[in-house]
PDB file of C-alpha atoms in Angstrom:
ATOM      1  CA  MET P  67     -21.584 -11.996   2.904  1.00  0.00           C
ATOM      2  CA  LYS P  68     -18.325 -13.757   2.099  1.00  0.00           C
ATOM      3  CA  THR P  69     -15.339 -11.514   1.517  1.00  0.00           C
ATOM      4  CA  VAL P  70     -12.306 -12.824  -0.338  1.00  0.00           C
ATOM      5  CA  VAL P  71      -8.838 -11.294  -0.062  1.00  0.00           C
ATOM      6  CA  ILE P  72      -6.668 -11.845  -3.132  1.00  0.00           C
ATOM      7  CA  GLY P  73      -2.948 -11.981  -2.354  1.00  0.00           C
ATOM      8  CA  LYS P  74      -2.864 -13.867   0.940  1.00  0.00           C
ATOM      9  CA  SER P  75       0.896 -13.706   1.516  1.00  0.00           C
ATOM     10  CA  GLY P  76       1.224  -9.902   1.548  1.00  0.00           C
ATOM     11  CA  GLN P  77       1.444  -7.731   4.647  1.00  0.00           C
ATOM     12  CA  LEU P  78      -2.021  -6.205   4.129  1.00  0.00           C
ATOM     13  CA  ALA P  79      -3.602  -9.643   3.825  1.00  0.00           C
ATOM     14  CA  LYS P  80      -1.852 -10.670   7.046  1.00  0.00           C
ATOM     15  CA  ALA P  81      -3.472  -7.729   8.812  1.00  0.00           C
ATOM     16  CA  PHE P  82      -6.894  -8.729   7.467  1.00  0.00           C
ATOM     17  CA  ARG P  83      -6.322 -12.283   8.666  1.00  0.00           C
ATOM     18  CA  ILE P  84      -5.985 -10.981  12.233  1.00  0.00           C
ATOM     19  CA  LEU P  85      -8.710  -8.316  12.052  1.00  0.00           C
ATOM     20  CA  ASN P  86     -11.158 -10.394  10.006  1.00  0.00           C
ATOM     21  CA  PRO P  87     -10.501 -14.128  10.473  1.00  0.00           C
ATOM     22  CA  ASP P  88     -13.833 -14.879   8.766  1.00  0.00           C
ATOM     23  CA  TYR P  89     -12.506 -13.583   5.436  1.00  0.00           C
ATOM     24  CA  ILE P  90     -11.344 -16.080   2.820  1.00  0.00           C
ATOM     25  CA  PHE P  91      -7.714 -15.717   1.689  1.00  0.00           C
ATOM     26  CA  LEU P  92      -6.572 -16.829  -1.743  1.00  0.00           C
ATOM     27  CA  GLY P  93      -3.060 -16.999  -3.145  1.00  0.00           C
ATOM     28  CA  ARG P  94      -1.442 -18.213  -6.370  1.00  0.00           C
ATOM     29  CA  ALA P  95      -2.057 -21.861  -5.502  1.00  0.00           C
ATOM     30  CA  ASP P  96      -5.769 -21.188  -4.937  1.00  0.00           C
ATOM     31  CA  VAL P  97      -6.746 -19.077  -7.947  1.00  0.00           C
ATOM     32  CA  ASN P  98      -5.063 -18.035 -11.193  1.00  0.00           C
ATOM     33  CA  VAL P  99      -5.852 -14.335 -11.460  1.00  0.00           C
ATOM     34  CA  PHE P 100      -4.525 -14.277 -15.019  1.00  0.00           C
ATOM     35  CA  CYS P 101      -7.238 -16.724 -16.127  1.00  0.00           C
ATOM     36  CA  ARG P 102     -10.899 -15.724 -16.188  1.00  0.00           C
ATOM     37  CA  ASN P 103     -12.051 -19.346 -16.074  1.00  0.00           C
ATOM     38  CA  SER P 104     -10.078 -19.915 -12.873  1.00  0.00           C
ATOM     39  CA  ILE P 105     -11.517 -16.752 -11.308  1.00  0.00           C
ATOM     40  CA  ASP P 106     -15.059 -17.702 -12.354  1.00  0.00           C
ATOM     41  CA  SER P 107     -14.956 -21.247 -11.073  1.00  0.00           C
ATOM     42  CA  THR P 108     -13.127 -20.485  -7.838  1.00  0.00           C
ATOM     43  CA  LEU P 109     -15.045 -17.406  -6.702  1.00  0.00           C
ATOM     44  CA  LYS P 110     -18.459 -18.687  -7.764  1.00  0.00           C
ATOM     45  CA  SER P 111     -17.905 -21.903  -5.811  1.00  0.00           C
ATOM     46  CA  LEU P 112     -17.202 -19.790  -2.718  1.00  0.00           C
ATOM     47  CA  ASN P 113     -20.352 -17.689  -3.177  1.00  0.00           C
ATOM     48  CA  VAL P 114     -18.292 -14.511  -2.877  1.00  0.00           C
ATOM     49  CA  ARG P 115     -19.979 -11.158  -2.332  1.00  0.00           C
ATOM     50  CA  ASN P 116     -16.908  -8.929  -1.880  1.00  0.00           C
ATOM     51  CA  ILE P 117     -13.349  -8.969  -3.208  1.00  0.00           C
ATOM     52  CA  ILE P 118     -10.399  -7.095  -1.726  1.00  0.00           C
ATOM     53  CA  ASN P 119      -7.492  -7.144  -4.159  1.00  0.00           C
ATOM     54  CA  SER P 120      -4.326  -6.712  -2.123  1.00  0.00           C
ATOM     55  CA  SER P 121      -2.053  -8.468  -4.609  1.00  0.00           C
ATOM     56  CA  ALA P 122       0.449  -6.322  -6.488  1.00  0.00           C
ATOM     57  CA  TYR P 123       3.859  -6.218  -8.094  1.00  0.00           C
ATOM     58  CA  THR P 124       5.645  -3.696  -5.837  1.00  0.00           C
ATOM     59  CA  LEU P 125       9.335  -3.968  -6.760  1.00  0.00           C
ATOM     60  CA  VAL P 126       9.702  -0.428  -8.069  1.00  0.00           C
ATOM     61  CA  ASP P 127      13.255  -0.676  -9.396  1.00  0.00           C
ATOM     62  CA  LYS P 128      12.930  -4.202 -10.798  1.00  0.00           C
ATOM     63  CA  ALA P 129       9.765  -3.144 -12.633  1.00  0.00           C
ATOM     64  CA  GLU P 130      11.927  -1.014 -14.929  1.00  0.00           C
ATOM     65  CA  LYS P 131      13.282  -4.262 -16.348  1.00  0.00           C
ATOM     66  CA  GLU P 132      10.439  -6.672 -15.528  1.00  0.00           C
ATOM     67  CA  ILE P 133       7.809  -4.662 -17.373  1.00  0.00           C
ATOM     68  CA  GLU P 134       5.719  -7.647 -18.447  1.00  0.00           C
ATOM     69  CA  GLN P 135       5.589  -9.052 -14.917  1.00  0.00           C
ATOM     70  CA  ALA P 136       4.586  -5.684 -13.433  1.00  0.00           C
ATOM     71  CA  TYR P 137       1.765  -5.197 -15.923  1.00  0.00           C
ATOM     72  CA  ALA P 138       0.574  -8.782 -15.542  1.00  0.00           C
ATOM     73  CA  LEU P 139      -0.186  -8.425 -11.837  1.00  0.00           C
ATOM     74  CA  ASN P 140      -0.939  -4.697 -11.648  1.00  0.00           C
ATOM     75  CA  PHE P 141      -3.106  -4.512 -14.768  1.00  0.00           C
ATOM     76  CA  LEU P 142      -4.148  -7.813 -16.367  1.00  0.00           C
ATOM     77  CA  ALA P 143      -5.105  -9.502 -13.086  1.00  0.00           C
ATOM     78  CA  VAL P 144      -6.986  -6.393 -11.960  1.00  0.00           C
ATOM     79  CA  ARG P 145      -8.887  -6.264 -15.252  1.00  0.00           C
ATOM     80  CA  ASN P 146      -9.950  -9.892 -14.847  1.00  0.00           C
ATOM     81  CA  LEU P 147     -11.137  -9.367 -11.269  1.00  0.00           C
ATOM     82  CA  ALA P 148     -12.962  -6.142 -12.201  1.00  0.00           C
ATOM     83  CA  GLU P 149     -14.791  -7.805 -15.091  1.00  0.00           C
ATOM     84  CA  PHE P 150     -15.839 -10.746 -12.902  1.00  0.00           C
ATOM     85  CA  ALA P 151     -17.017  -8.415 -10.117  1.00  0.00           C
ATOM     86  CA  ALA P 152     -19.045  -6.261 -12.496  1.00  0.00           C
ATOM     87  CA  LEU P 153     -20.731  -9.161 -14.271  1.00  0.00           C
ATOM     88  CA  ASN P 154     -21.667 -10.796 -10.974  1.00  0.00           C
ATOM     89  CA  LYS P 155     -22.569  -7.593  -9.054  1.00  0.00           C
ATOM     90  CA  ILE P 156     -19.822  -8.193  -6.509  1.00  0.00           C
ATOM     91  CA  GLY P 157     -18.139  -5.514  -4.427  1.00  0.00           C
ATOM     92  CA  LEU P 158     -14.502  -4.826  -5.334  1.00  0.00           C
ATOM     93  CA  VAL P 159     -11.906  -2.886  -3.341  1.00  0.00           C
ATOM     94  CA  HIS P 160      -8.641  -2.508  -5.226  1.00  0.00           C
ATOM     95  CA  ILE P 161      -5.516  -1.104  -3.562  1.00  0.00           C
ATOM     96  CA  SER P 162      -3.505   1.375  -5.599  1.00  0.00           C
ATOM     97  CA  SER P 163      -0.563   3.716  -5.081  1.00  0.00           C
ATOM     98  CA  ASP P 164       0.568   7.321  -4.819  1.00  0.00           C
ATOM     99  CA  TYR P 165       2.984   6.464  -7.647  1.00  0.00           C
ATOM    100  CA  VAL P 166       0.222   6.985 -10.225  1.00  0.00           C
ATOM    101  CA  PHE P 167       0.967  10.714  -9.849  1.00  0.00           C
ATOM    102  CA  ARG P 168       3.919  12.703 -11.133  1.00  0.00           C
ATOM    103  CA  GLY P 169       4.913  13.828  -7.652  1.00  0.00           C
ATOM    104  CA  ASP P 170       5.842  17.433  -8.361  1.00  0.00           C
ATOM    105  CA  SER P 171       2.973  19.057  -6.467  1.00  0.00           C
ATOM    106  CA  VAL P 172       3.347  21.297  -3.419  1.00  0.00           C
ATOM    107  CA  LYS P 173      -0.014  20.457  -1.849  1.00  0.00           C
ATOM    108  CA  PRO P 174      -1.857  17.194  -1.086  1.00  0.00           C
ATOM    109  CA  ILE P 175      -3.024  15.414  -4.237  1.00  0.00           C
ATOM    110  CA  LYS P 176      -6.796  15.015  -4.590  1.00  0.00           C
ATOM    111  CA  ALA P 177      -8.350  11.676  -5.481  1.00  0.00           C
ATOM    112  CA  TYR P 178      -9.427  12.619  -9.007  1.00  0.00           C
ATOM    113  CA  GLU P 179      -6.356  14.484 -10.179  1.00  0.00           C
ATOM    114  CA  ARG P 180      -4.803  13.390 -13.464  1.00  0.00           C
ATOM    115  CA  HIS P 181      -2.440  10.419 -13.472  1.00  0.00           C
ATOM    116  CA  GLN P 182       1.109  11.222 -14.598  1.00  0.00           C
ATOM    117  CA  PRO P 183       3.322   8.345 -13.440  1.00  0.00           C
ATOM    118  CA  ILE P 184       7.074   8.664 -13.906  1.00  0.00           C
ATOM    119  CA  ASN P 185       8.133   5.010 -13.695  1.00  0.00           C
ATOM    120  CA  VAL P 186       6.991   1.589 -14.896  1.00  0.00           C
ATOM    121  CA  TYR P 187       5.525   0.643 -11.525  1.00  0.00           C
ATOM    122  CA  GLY P 188       3.390   3.796 -11.506  1.00  0.00           C
ATOM    123  CA  LEU P 189       2.303   3.224 -15.105  1.00  0.00           C
ATOM    124  CA  SER P 190       1.216  -0.331 -14.321  1.00  0.00           C
ATOM    125  CA  LYS P 191      -0.731   0.789 -11.232  1.00  0.00           C
ATOM    126  CA  SER P 192      -2.393   3.529 -13.262  1.00  0.00           C
ATOM    127  CA  ALA P 193      -3.447   0.967 -15.858  1.00  0.00           C
ATOM    128  CA  GLY P 194      -4.880  -1.177 -13.057  1.00  0.00           C
ATOM    129  CA  GLU P 195      -6.946   1.712 -11.675  1.00  0.00           C
ATOM    130  CA  ASN P 196      -8.383   2.394 -15.117  1.00  0.00           C
ATOM    131  CA  ALA P 197      -9.195  -1.296 -15.542  1.00  0.00           C
ATOM    132  CA  VAL P 198     -11.377  -1.271 -12.403  1.00  0.00           C
ATOM    133  CA  PHE P 199     -13.724   1.244 -14.022  1.00  0.00           C
ATOM    134  CA  ARG P 200     -13.740  -0.280 -17.494  1.00  0.00           C
ATOM    135  CA  TYR P 201     -16.723  -2.360 -16.346  1.00  0.00           C
ATOM    136  CA  PRO P 202     -19.696  -0.544 -14.719  1.00  0.00           C
ATOM    137  CA  ASN P 203     -19.989  -1.579 -11.087  1.00  0.00           C
ATOM    138  CA  GLU P 204     -21.643   0.554  -8.414  1.00  0.00           C
ATOM    139  CA  ARG P 205     -19.746  -1.348  -5.733  1.00  0.00           C
ATOM    140  CA  ALA P 206     -16.223  -1.005  -7.119  1.00  0.00           C
ATOM    141  CA  CYS P 207     -13.651   1.350  -5.654  1.00  0.00           C
ATOM    142  CA  VAL P 208      -9.961   2.100  -5.733  1.00  0.00           C
ATOM    143  CA  ILE P 209      -8.255   3.048  -2.477  1.00  0.00           C
ATOM    144  CA  ARG P 210      -4.939   4.718  -3.156  1.00  0.00           C
ATOM    145  CA  THR P 211      -2.324   4.654  -0.394  1.00  0.00           C
ATOM    146  CA  SER P 212       1.388   5.313   0.179  1.00  0.00           C
ATOM    147  CA  TRP P 213       4.519   4.118   1.989  1.00  0.00           C
ATOM    148  CA  LEU P 214       2.830   1.018   3.393  1.00  0.00           C
ATOM    149  CA  TYR P 215       4.556  -0.765   6.280  1.00  0.00           C
ATOM    150  CA  SER P 216       3.824  -3.183   9.108  1.00  0.00           C
ATOM    151  CA  ASN P 217       5.314  -5.368  11.813  1.00  0.00           C
ATOM    152  CA  MET P 218       5.025  -8.272   9.355  1.00  0.00           C
ATOM    153  CA  SER P 219       6.944  -9.164   6.198  1.00  0.00           C
ATOM    154  CA  THR P 220       9.697  -7.059   4.646  1.00  0.00           C
ATOM    155  CA  ASN P 221       9.095  -3.324   4.411  1.00  0.00           C
ATOM    156  CA  PHE P 222      10.866  -0.031   5.105  1.00  0.00           C
ATOM    157  CA  VAL P 223      10.406  -0.255   8.877  1.00  0.00           C
ATOM    158  CA  THR P 224      11.676  -3.816   9.277  1.00  0.00           C
ATOM    159  CA  LYS P 225      14.538  -3.176   6.838  1.00  0.00           C
ATOM    160  CA  MET P 226      15.622  -0.032   8.675  1.00  0.00           C
ATOM    161  CA  LEU P 227      15.547  -1.740  12.066  1.00  0.00           C
ATOM    162  CA  ALA P 228      17.618  -4.625  10.741  1.00  0.00           C
ATOM    163  CA  LEU P 229      20.189  -2.300   9.167  1.00  0.00           C
ATOM    164  CA  MET P 230      20.358  -0.092  12.254  1.00  0.00           C
ATOM    165  CA  LYS P 231      21.468  -3.135  14.257  1.00  0.00           C
ATOM    166  CA  THR P 232      24.436  -3.886  12.018  1.00  0.00           C
ATOM    167  CA  GLN P 233      25.541  -0.610  10.416  1.00  0.00           C
ATOM    168  CA  GLN P 234      27.268   2.399  11.937  1.00  0.00           C
ATOM    169  CA  THR P 235      25.743   4.920   9.526  1.00  0.00           C
ATOM    170  CA  LEU P 236      22.776   4.825   7.149  1.00  0.00           C
ATOM    171  CA  LYS P 237      22.060   7.338   4.396  1.00  0.00           C
ATOM    172  CA  VAL P 238      18.361   7.976   3.765  1.00  0.00           C
ATOM    173  CA  VAL P 239      16.740  10.201   1.137  1.00  0.00           C
ATOM    174  CA  GLU P 240      15.518  13.547   2.475  1.00  0.00           C
ATOM    175  CA  ASP P 241      13.991  15.167  -0.641  1.00  0.00           C
ATOM    176  CA  GLN P 242      11.071  12.766  -1.193  1.00  0.00           C
ATOM    177  CA  VAL P 243       8.006  13.565   0.896  1.00  0.00           C
ATOM    178  CA  GLY P 244       4.944  11.401   1.529  1.00  0.00           C
ATOM    179  CA  THR P 245       2.964   9.736   4.290  1.00  0.00           C
ATOM    180  CA  PRO P 246       3.880   6.453   5.989  1.00  0.00           C
ATOM    181  CA  THR P 247       0.795   4.262   6.334  1.00  0.00           C
ATOM    182  CA  SER P 248       0.290   1.291   8.629  1.00  0.00           C
ATOM    183  CA  VAL P 249      -1.369  -1.788   7.126  1.00  0.00           C
ATOM    184  CA  TRP P 250      -3.628  -1.836  10.174  1.00  0.00           C
ATOM    185  CA  SER P 251      -4.965   1.620   9.286  1.00  0.00           C
ATOM    186  CA  LEU P 252      -5.473   0.658   5.649  1.00  0.00           C
ATOM    187  CA  ALA P 253      -7.227  -2.604   6.533  1.00  0.00           C
ATOM    188  CA  ARG P 254      -9.688  -0.733   8.753  1.00  0.00           C
ATOM    189  CA  ALA P 255     -10.345   1.783   5.969  1.00  0.00           C
ATOM    190  CA  CYS P 256     -11.004  -1.040   3.494  1.00  0.00           C
ATOM    191  CA  ASN P 257     -13.506  -2.619   5.866  1.00  0.00           C
ATOM    192  CA  ILE P 258     -15.377   0.670   6.145  1.00  0.00           C
ATOM    193  CA  ALA P 259     -15.356   1.008   2.355  1.00  0.00           C
ATOM    194  CA  LEU P 260     -16.996  -2.412   2.058  1.00  0.00           C
ATOM    195  CA  CYS P 261     -19.602  -1.665   4.716  1.00  0.00           C
ATOM    196  CA  LYS P 262     -20.568   1.641   3.125  1.00  0.00           C
ATOM    197  CA  ASN P 263     -20.362   0.477  -0.496  1.00  0.00           C
ATOM    198  CA  LEU P 264     -17.728   3.026  -1.384  1.00  0.00           C
ATOM    199  CA  ASN P 265     -17.578   3.699  -5.122  1.00  0.00           C
ATOM    200  CA  GLY P 266     -14.997   5.376  -7.336  1.00  0.00           C
ATOM    201  CA  LYS P 267     -11.482   6.537  -6.500  1.00  0.00           C
ATOM    202  CA  THR P 268     -10.368   7.730  -3.094  1.00  0.00           C
ATOM    203  CA  ASN P 269      -7.160   8.285  -1.136  1.00  0.00           C
ATOM    204  CA  PHE P 270      -6.276   6.884   2.250  1.00  0.00           C
ATOM    205  CA  THR P 271      -3.081   7.237   4.286  1.00  0.00           C
ATOM    206  CA  ASP P 272      -2.285   7.987   7.872  1.00  0.00           C
ATOM    207  CA  ALA P 273      -2.243  11.676   8.805  1.00  0.00           C
ATOM    208  CA  GLY P 274       0.669  14.073   8.431  1.00  0.00           C
ATOM    209  CA  HIS P 275       3.693  13.780   6.165  1.00  0.00           C
ATOM    210  CA  CYS P 276       7.475  13.485   6.276  1.00  0.00           C
ATOM    211  CA  SER P 277      10.555  12.633   4.233  1.00  0.00           C
ATOM    212  CA  TRP P 278      12.056   9.150   4.172  1.00  0.00           C
ATOM    213  CA  TYR P 279      14.875  10.597   6.303  1.00  0.00           C
ATOM    214  CA  GLU P 280      12.423  11.870   8.940  1.00  0.00           C
ATOM    215  CA  PHE P 281      10.624   8.523   8.836  1.00  0.00           C
ATOM    216  CA  ALA P 282      13.908   6.702   9.478  1.00  0.00           C
ATOM    217  CA  LEU P 283      14.758   8.988  12.414  1.00  0.00           C
ATOM    218  CA  LYS P 284      11.427   8.232  14.047  1.00  0.00           C
ATOM    219  CA  ILE P 285      11.886   4.482  13.484  1.00  0.00           C
ATOM    220  CA  ARG P 286      15.256   4.755  15.208  1.00  0.00           C
ATOM    221  CA  GLU P 287      13.744   6.734  18.101  1.00  0.00           C
ATOM    222  CA  PHE P 288      11.001   4.187  18.745  1.00  0.00           C
ATOM    223  CA  GLY P 289      13.385   1.265  18.190  1.00  0.00           C
ATOM    224  CA  ILE P 290      15.587   2.575  21.002  1.00  0.00           C
ATOM    225  CA  LYS P 291      12.609   3.466  23.213  1.00  0.00           C
ATOM    226  CA  TYR P 292      11.209  -0.078  23.049  1.00  0.00           C
ATOM    227  CA  ASN P 293      14.589  -1.833  23.365  1.00  0.00           C
ATOM    228  CA  ILE P 294      14.600  -3.263  19.851  1.00  0.00           C
ATOM    229  CA  LEU P 295      17.804  -1.349  19.145  1.00  0.00           C
ATOM    230  CA  GLY P 296      20.892  -0.925  21.302  1.00  0.00           C
ATOM    231  CA  ASN P 297      23.672   1.064  19.696  1.00  0.00           C
ATOM    232  CA  ALA P 298      21.652   2.084  16.674  1.00  0.00           C
ATOM    233  CA  ALA P 299      23.226   3.383  13.470  1.00  0.00           C
ATOM    234  CA  GLU P 300      23.316   7.117  12.903  1.00  0.00           C
ATOM    235  CA  ILE P 301      21.021   8.378  10.128  1.00  0.00           C
ATOM    236  CA  GLU P 302      22.358  10.839   7.577  1.00  0.00           C
ATOM    237  CA  PRO P 303      20.275  12.668   4.941  1.00  0.00           C
ATOM    238  CA  ILE P 304      21.066  12.246   1.251  1.00  0.00           C
ATOM    239  CA  LEU P 305      19.570  13.775  -1.893  1.00  0.00           C
ATOM    240  CA  SER P 306      17.769  11.375  -4.193  1.00  0.00           C
ATOM    241  CA  ASN P 307      20.044  12.210  -7.139  1.00  0.00           C
ATOM    242  CA  LYS P 308      22.912  10.792  -5.087  1.00  0.00           C
ATOM    243  CA  PHE P 309      21.052   7.562  -4.457  1.00  0.00           C
ATOM    244  CA  ASN P 310      21.557   4.779  -6.975  1.00  0.00           C
ATOM    245  CA  SER P 311      18.141   3.603  -8.201  1.00  0.00           C
ATOM    246  CA  LEU P 312      16.773   2.503 -11.558  1.00  0.00           C
ATOM    247  CA  ALA P 313      13.347   4.107 -11.205  1.00  0.00           C
ATOM    248  CA  LYS P 314      12.492   7.746 -10.671  1.00  0.00           C
ATOM    249  CA  ARG P 315      10.518   8.466  -7.505  1.00  0.00           C
ATOM    250  CA  PRO P 316       7.902  11.167  -6.858  1.00  0.00           C
ATOM    251  CA  LYS P 317       9.307  14.119  -4.921  1.00  0.00           C
ATOM    252  CA  TYR P 318       5.982  14.883  -3.230  1.00  0.00           C
ATOM    253  CA  SER P 319       3.227  12.293  -2.969  1.00  0.00           C
ATOM    254  CA  VAL P 320       1.133  13.416  -0.009  1.00  0.00           C
ATOM    255  CA  LEU P 321      -2.459  12.363  -0.699  1.00  0.00           C
ATOM    256  CA  ASP P 322      -5.529  14.460   0.090  1.00  0.00           C
ATOM    257  CA  LYS P 323      -7.932  12.386   2.213  1.00  0.00           C
ATOM    258  CA  SER P 324     -10.782  14.889   2.548  1.00  0.00           C
ATOM    259  CA  GLU P 325     -13.212  12.771   0.508  1.00  0.00           C
ATOM    260  CA  ILE P 326     -12.956   9.598   2.567  1.00  0.00           C
ATOM    261  CA  GLU P 327     -12.860  11.637   5.788  1.00  0.00           C
ATOM    262  CA  ASN P 328     -15.874  13.838   5.021  1.00  0.00           C
ATOM    263  CA  LYS P 329     -18.130  11.303   3.278  1.00  0.00           C
ATOM    264  CA  PHE P 330     -17.379   8.200   5.274  1.00  0.00           C
ATOM    265  CA  GLY P 331     -15.964   9.405   8.571  1.00  0.00           C
ATOM    266  CA  VAL P 332     -12.630   7.636   8.121  1.00  0.00           C
ATOM    267  CA  VAL P 333     -10.302   9.821  10.172  1.00  0.00           C
ATOM    268  CA  PRO P 334      -6.753   8.450  10.311  1.00  0.00           C
ATOM    269  CA  ARG P 335      -4.341   8.770  13.196  1.00  0.00           C
ATOM    270  CA  HIS P 336      -1.043  10.589  12.714  1.00  0.00           C
ATOM    271  CA  TRP P 337       1.677   8.459  11.133  1.00  0.00           C
ATOM    272  CA  LYS P 338       3.915   8.872  14.200  1.00  0.00           C
ATOM    273  CA  GLU P 339       1.215   7.445  16.455  1.00  0.00           C
ATOM    274  CA  GLU P 340       0.619   4.497  14.128  1.00  0.00           C
ATOM    275  CA  LEU P 341       4.352   3.870  13.820  1.00  0.00           C
ATOM    276  CA  GLU P 342       4.741   3.658  17.593  1.00  0.00           C
ATOM    277  CA  ILE P 343       1.896   1.117  17.736  1.00  0.00           C
ATOM    278  CA  VAL P 344       3.593  -1.013  15.071  1.00  0.00           C
ATOM    279  CA  ILE P 345       7.007  -0.798  16.779  1.00  0.00           C
ATOM    280  CA  LYS P 346       5.353  -1.947  20.012  1.00  0.00           C
ATOM    281  CA  LYS P 347       3.927  -4.957  18.166  1.00  0.00           C
ATOM    282  CA  LEU P 348       7.467  -5.941  17.171  1.00  0.00           C
ATOM    283  CA  THR P 349       8.417  -6.294  20.828  1.00  0.00           C
ATOM    284  CA  LYS P 350       5.701  -8.899  21.411  1.00  0.00           C
ATOM    285  CA  GLU P 351       6.240 -11.393  18.609  1.00  0.00           C
ATOM    286  CA  ASP P 352       8.821 -13.162  16.482  1.00  0.00           C
ATOM    287  CA  LYS P 353      10.087 -10.856  13.778  1.00  0.00           C
ATOM    288  CA  GLU P 354      12.283 -11.129  10.737  1.00  0.00           C
ATOM    289  CA  LEU P 355      14.987  -8.693  11.837  1.00  0.00           C
TER     290      LEU P 355
END
């Protein structure tokens, strides 16, 4: 069965391209996800049986001003894909975010807890999740993840490594807690979801949790260990209210993964283990640092 990945330029799609070279990858030049006619003609001509929607507007701060653009990609495009998938009995895996929650919990957030986003990005992702289930489809699911990073493209890990090479000191937020997640882990989880016809909403991240500050310290440690960094910048903790950002961020967004673990046997590795694997990958290839 042909599987199409929407959003071919993103870091998750790049992981799929390596893990699943038989997948079909579509970007803006290949299909207009804002137009149902374009979706219909393109995907029907490919005889698609599964869709993985990895496209998203992810610029959290800019979304506060670019509201229309955020909703276009995170809601309208998702609605169009969900309607097409339901009408044609096609499997759909849509990637969502921990930002759909308020982020004031003290324990891992379960998959079906109430959405209470606190910024435009979270609101648009919440609208996208709801759009997936507007059209009955037994093979549609939302996989919610957090703090996604990779050895490809621009993300927190590659940004931190680049800054650590040129700065003496970096200040990183210590009062926001979540779980870093490797795109390689998420791609494998998506493949299992397709194979087992996962339905409904579920959470997937790597195991464990940390603050952004703790994440940065571990990036620095592995960067030095694998000779990516020489005299690396020192990392200092800072409270989020001292950090200049347009959008509010969740304080605690650790996701409960018991459903996907118990029902489908998807047991993630600890985020530190996955991070070391990704840092190792950076030593073996060209990187944008």
